[in-house]
mmCIF file of C-alpha atoms in Angstrom:
data_model
loop_
_atom_site.group_PDB
_atom_site.id
_atom_site.type_symbol
_atom_site.label_atom_id
_atom_site.label_comp_id
_atom_site.label_asym_id
_atom_site.label_seq_id
_atom_site.Cartn_x
_atom_site.Cartn_y
_atom_site.Cartn_z
ATOM 1 C CA LEU B 487 -4.743 49.508 2.424
ATOM 2 C CA LYS B 488 -6.583 47.781 -0.353
ATOM 3 C CA ARG B 489 -4.596 44.963 -1.915
ATOM 4 C CA ASP B 490 -4.873 44.260 -5.624
ATOM 5 C CA THR B 491 -5.031 40.446 -5.462
ATOM 6 C CA ASP B 492 -5.152 40.009 -9.246
ATOM 7 C CA LYS B 493 -1.687 41.541 -9.538
ATOM 8 C CA ASP B 494 -0.394 39.143 -6.864
ATOM 9 C CA ARG B 495 -1.759 35.972 -8.478
ATOM 10 C CA SER B 496 0.227 33.691 -10.735
ATOM 11 C CA HIS B 497 -1.009 33.876 -14.308
ATOM 12 C CA ILE B 498 -0.394 32.242 -17.662
ATOM 13 C CA THR B 499 1.735 34.341 -19.995
ATOM 14 C CA SER B 500 1.899 31.929 -22.947
ATOM 15 C CA VAL B 501 0.511 28.637 -24.239
ATOM 16 C CA ARG B 502 2.221 26.810 -27.080
ATOM 17 C CA GLU B 503 2.963 23.409 -28.539
ATOM 18 C CA ILE B 504 5.368 21.285 -26.505
ATOM 19 C CA GLY B 505 8.948 21.943 -27.551
ATOM 20 C CA GLY B 506 12.488 22.428 -26.341
ATOM 21 C CA ASN B 507 14.088 19.885 -24.033
ATOM 22 C CA TYR B 508 12.634 20.615 -20.575
ATOM 23 C CA ILE B 509 9.066 19.298 -20.937
ATOM 24 C CA PRO B 510 9.977 16.442 -23.348
ATOM 25 C CA ARG B 511 12.541 15.153 -20.801
ATOM 26 C CA TYR B 512 9.891 15.344 -18.091
ATOM 27 C CA LEU B 513 7.499 13.321 -20.246
ATOM 28 C CA GLU B 514 10.206 10.732 -20.947
ATOM 29 C CA ILE B 515 10.877 10.329 -17.205
ATOM 30 C CA ARG B 516 7.127 9.832 -16.611
ATOM 31 C CA GLY B 517 6.937 7.257 -19.443
ATOM 32 C CA ILE B 518 4.735 9.339 -21.756
ATOM 33 C CA PRO B 519 5.653 9.539 -25.475
ATOM 34 C CA LEU B 520 6.005 13.084 -26.765
ATOM 35 C CA ARG B 521 3.587 12.528 -29.687
ATOM 36 C CA LEU B 522 0.838 11.422 -27.262
ATOM 37 C CA ALA B 523 1.379 14.394 -24.960
ATOM 38 C CA GLN B 524 1.375 16.752 -27.949
ATOM 39 C CA PHE B 525 -2.140 15.590 -28.846
ATOM 40 C CA TYR B 526 -3.582 16.271 -25.364
ATOM 41 C CA CYS B 527 -1.302 18.835 -23.716
ATOM 42 C CA LYS B 528 0.351 22.218 -24.173
ATOM 43 C CA GLN B 529 3.481 23.846 -22.850
ATOM 44 C CA VAL B 530 2.353 26.616 -20.504
ATOM 45 C CA ARG B 531 4.448 29.473 -19.159
ATOM 46 C CA VAL B 532 3.274 30.833 -15.797
ATOM 47 C CA TYR B 533 4.486 34.013 -14.111
ATOM 48 C CA ASN B 534 4.520 34.146 -10.297
ATOM 49 C CA PRO B 535 4.658 37.830 -9.255
ATOM 50 C CA LYS B 536 5.426 37.036 -5.599
ATOM 51 C CA LYS B 537 8.584 35.160 -6.588
ATOM 52 C CA GLN B 538 9.099 37.267 -9.717
ATOM 53 C CA GLN B 539 9.731 34.052 -11.642
ATOM 54 C CA ASN B 540 8.460 32.307 -14.752
ATOM 55 C CA PHE B 541 7.725 28.602 -14.677
ATOM 56 C CA THR B 542 7.384 26.294 -17.671
ATOM 57 C CA MET B 543 4.760 23.638 -17.067
ATOM 58 C CA LEU B 544 2.936 20.861 -18.871
ATOM 59 C CA GLY B 545 -0.703 21.904 -19.210
ATOM 60 C CA PHE B 546 -3.702 19.629 -19.707
ATOM 61 C CA PRO B 547 -6.778 21.604 -20.873
ATOM 62 C CA ASN B 548 -9.935 21.457 -18.773
ATOM 63 C CA ASN B 549 -13.617 22.202 -19.360
ATOM 64 C CA ALA B 550 -13.319 25.722 -17.882
ATOM 65 C CA GLY B 551 -10.865 26.808 -20.564
ATOM 66 C CA GLY B 552 -7.956 26.550 -18.149
ATOM 67 C CA PHE B 553 -5.263 23.982 -17.461
ATOM 68 C CA ALA B 554 -4.282 21.402 -14.878
ATOM 69 C CA MET B 555 -0.510 21.876 -14.777
ATOM 70 C CA SER B 556 2.513 19.917 -13.635
ATOM 71 C CA SER B 557 6.246 20.558 -13.843
ATOM 72 C CA PRO B 558 9.439 18.533 -13.476
ATOM 73 C CA SER B 559 10.246 20.472 -10.293
ATOM 74 C CA GLY B 560 7.164 18.974 -8.624
ATOM 75 C CA ILE B 561 5.003 22.081 -8.849
ATOM 76 C CA LYS B 562 1.349 21.343 -9.559
ATOM 77 C CA SER B 563 -1.116 24.088 -10.285
ATOM 78 C CA THR B 564 -4.290 25.079 -12.061
ATOM 79 C CA ASP B 565 -5.447 28.413 -13.348
ATOM 80 C CA ARG B 566 -9.117 27.337 -13.187
ATOM 81 C CA ALA B 567 -9.952 24.208 -11.205
ATOM 82 C CA ALA B 568 -12.158 22.019 -13.375
ATOM 83 C CA ILE B 569 -12.639 18.552 -14.773
ATOM 84 C CA THR B 570 -11.789 17.505 -18.315
ATOM 85 C CA THR B 571 -14.356 15.421 -20.208
ATOM 86 C CA LEU B 572 -13.247 13.775 -23.431
ATOM 87 C CA THR B 573 -15.081 12.036 -26.262
ATOM 88 C CA PRO B 574 -14.004 8.613 -27.552
ATOM 89 C CA THR B 575 -11.857 10.457 -30.113
ATOM 90 C CA GLY B 576 -10.062 12.450 -27.403
ATOM 91 C CA GLN B 577 -11.742 15.821 -27.938
ATOM 92 C CA ILE B 578 -13.073 17.937 -25.050
ATOM 93 C CA SER B 579 -16.873 17.807 -24.923
ATOM 94 C CA LYS B 580 -19.305 18.357 -22.059
ATOM 95 C CA SER B 581 -21.896 16.053 -23.683
ATOM 96 C CA PRO B 582 -21.805 12.309 -22.933
ATOM 97 C CA SER B 583 -21.507 10.217 -26.098
ATOM 98 C CA SER B 584 -20.942 6.591 -25.030
ATOM 99 C CA ALA B 585 -22.491 4.057 -22.642
ATOM 100 C CA ASN B 586 -19.281 3.690 -20.587
ATOM 101 C CA VAL B 587 -17.182 6.361 -18.932
ATOM 102 C CA THR B 588 -13.612 5.908 -17.749
ATOM 103 C CA ILE B 589 -12.590 8.068 -14.784
ATOM 104 C CA PHE B 590 -9.052 9.151 -13.888
ATOM 105 C CA GLU B 591 -7.868 11.199 -10.955
ATOM 106 C CA GLY B 592 -5.127 13.011 -12.870
ATOM 107 C CA PHE B 593 -4.007 13.548 -16.439
ATOM 108 C CA PHE B 594 -0.763 11.578 -16.094
ATOM 109 C CA ASP B 595 -2.855 8.534 -15.155
ATOM 110 C CA PHE B 596 -5.025 9.077 -18.231
ATOM 111 C CA LEU B 597 -1.950 9.412 -20.483
ATOM 112 C CA SER B 598 -0.391 6.335 -18.830
ATOM 113 C CA TRP B 599 -3.486 4.255 -19.593
ATOM 114 C CA ARG B 600 -3.330 5.372 -23.212
ATOM 115 C CA VAL B 601 0.320 4.193 -23.336
ATOM 116 C CA MET B 602 -0.588 0.850 -21.719
ATOM 117 C CA GLN B 603 -3.479 0.346 -24.142
ATOM 118 C CA GLY B 604 -1.296 1.171 -27.131
ATOM 119 C CA GLU B 605 -3.957 3.536 -28.459
ATOM 120 C CA ASP B 606 -3.900 7.320 -28.417
ATOM 121 C CA ARG B 607 -7.672 7.773 -28.264
ATOM 122 C CA PRO B 608 -9.767 6.523 -25.337
ATOM 123 C CA GLY B 609 -12.541 4.784 -27.301
ATOM 124 C CA CYS B 610 -15.225 5.811 -24.762
ATOM 125 C CA ASP B 611 -16.111 8.921 -22.783
ATOM 126 C CA THR B 612 -13.467 9.908 -20.250
ATOM 127 C CA VAL B 613 -13.438 12.124 -17.181
ATOM 128 C CA VAL B 614 -10.133 13.380 -15.821
ATOM 129 C CA LEU B 615 -11.009 14.882 -12.440
ATOM 130 C CA ASN B 616 -7.721 16.811 -12.187
ATOM 131 C CA SER B 617 -8.281 16.440 -8.419
ATOM 132 C CA THR B 618 -10.688 14.341 -6.360
ATOM 133 C CA ALA B 619 -11.972 17.674 -5.002
ATOM 134 C CA ASN B 620 -13.646 18.175 -8.408
ATOM 135 C CA ILE B 621 -15.925 15.114 -8.142
ATOM 136 C CA ASN B 622 -19.058 17.266 -7.698
ATOM 137 C CA GLN B 623 -18.386 18.930 -11.071
ATOM 138 C CA ALA B 624 -18.485 15.480 -12.704
ATOM 139 C CA LYS B 625 -21.652 14.098 -11.062
ATOM 140 C CA GLU B 626 -24.149 14.706 -13.872
ATOM 141 C CA TYR B 627 -21.699 13.668 -16.576
ATOM 142 C CA ILE B 628 -20.831 10.402 -14.791
ATOM 143 C CA ALA B 629 -24.473 9.602 -13.955
ATOM 144 C CA ALA B 630 -25.424 9.888 -17.666
ATOM 145 C CA HIS B 631 -23.502 6.642 -18.360
ATOM 146 C CA GLN B 632 -24.458 2.983 -17.922
ATOM 147 C CA SER B 633 -21.110 1.938 -16.426
ATOM 148 C CA ALA B 634 -17.968 3.527 -15.015
ATOM 149 C CA THR B 635 -14.395 2.228 -15.002
ATOM 150 C CA CYS B 636 -12.285 3.970 -12.345
ATOM 151 C CA PHE B 637 -8.509 4.479 -12.230
ATOM 152 C CA LEU B 638 -8.117 6.311 -8.930
ATOM 153 C CA ASP B 639 -5.125 6.622 -6.608
ATOM 154 C CA ASN B 640 -4.446 3.967 -3.968
ATOM 155 C CA ASP B 641 -4.954 6.333 -1.043
ATOM 156 C CA GLU B 642 -7.827 7.507 1.151
ATOM 157 C CA ALA B 643 -8.808 10.299 -1.261
ATOM 158 C CA GLY B 644 -8.995 7.773 -4.112
ATOM 159 C CA ARG B 645 -11.077 5.328 -2.041
ATOM 160 C CA GLU B 646 -13.472 8.102 -0.960
ATOM 161 C CA CYS B 647 -13.815 9.231 -4.567
ATOM 162 C CA LEU B 648 -14.652 5.649 -5.610
ATOM 163 C CA ARG B 649 -17.380 5.561 -2.901
ATOM 164 C CA ARG B 650 -18.806 8.820 -4.281
ATOM 165 C CA ILE B 651 -18.784 7.489 -7.853
ATOM 166 C CA THR B 652 -20.582 4.322 -6.687
ATOM 167 C CA GLN B 653 -23.268 6.545 -5.119
ATOM 168 C CA ILE B 654 -23.501 8.685 -8.259
ATOM 169 C CA MET B 655 -23.949 5.595 -10.444
ATOM 170 C CA ASP B 656 -26.810 4.454 -8.174
ATOM 171 C CA GLY B 657 -26.676 0.708 -8.805
ATOM 172 C CA LYS B 658 -25.096 0.812 -12.255
ATOM 173 C CA GLU B 659 -21.809 -1.011 -12.849
ATOM 174 C CA VAL B 660 -18.658 0.559 -11.340
ATOM 175 C CA LYS B 661 -15.297 -1.142 -11.937
ATOM 176 C CA ASP B 662 -12.413 -0.361 -9.592
ATOM 177 C CA MET B 663 -9.182 -0.832 -11.556
ATOM 178 C CA SER B 664 -6.819 0.052 -8.676
ATOM 179 C CA PRO B 665 -6.004 -3.642 -7.972
ATOM 180 C CA LEU B 666 -4.044 -3.559 -11.278
ATOM 181 C CA TYR B 667 -1.543 -1.191 -9.660
ATOM 182 C CA ASN B 668 -2.031 -2.008 -5.961
ATOM 183 C CA GLN B 669 1.723 -1.942 -5.296
ATOM 184 C CA HIS B 670 1.824 1.646 -6.564
ATOM 185 C CA ASN B 671 0.121 4.903 -5.659
ATOM 186 C CA ASP B 672 -1.297 5.408 -9.129
ATOM 187 C CA LEU B 673 -1.269 4.226 -12.731
ATOM 188 C CA ASN B 674 1.585 6.507 -13.779
ATOM 189 C CA GLU B 675 3.799 5.151 -11.008
ATOM 190 C CA LEU B 676 3.149 1.639 -12.367
ATOM 191 C CA LEU B 677 4.120 2.777 -15.865
#
């Protein structure tokens, strides 16, 4: 029997502005102001045909036109695995536009840093890997910069990713910011 895998895959049924109570409560628990999340994220509804259920998730757009997604129930997903590269004004762009690049493992860490800085926009180019597995997608973008500031998780995957970024930068300045939150797994946990 031939199986129609497309019919069996979870898929996005709607994308809209963040609203209701579910996602805003999730953001509040994670320490992210709603107005900040509304600038960068969407509320995404995903249908899982195997479970015959709909899930409401927070979606962070990526360069492939998809989303890195997270939900209050702990579900993490992506419809197209890809990095997100942002300009200093917070817009998605695949073209480097500043001398420095700031690199985050996940979008909650990026949003947390924006909260800690008290500024909605990053002020320099930013890469959100959306998973350390996506580091190869970011190589050329990262290498186009003169320095890199890294906010990676305090685990083996984060340390390996930092080693890869150091290789990519090939002698240019790489700042490891993980000592700022060394008692925590990541920046969002600190927040």
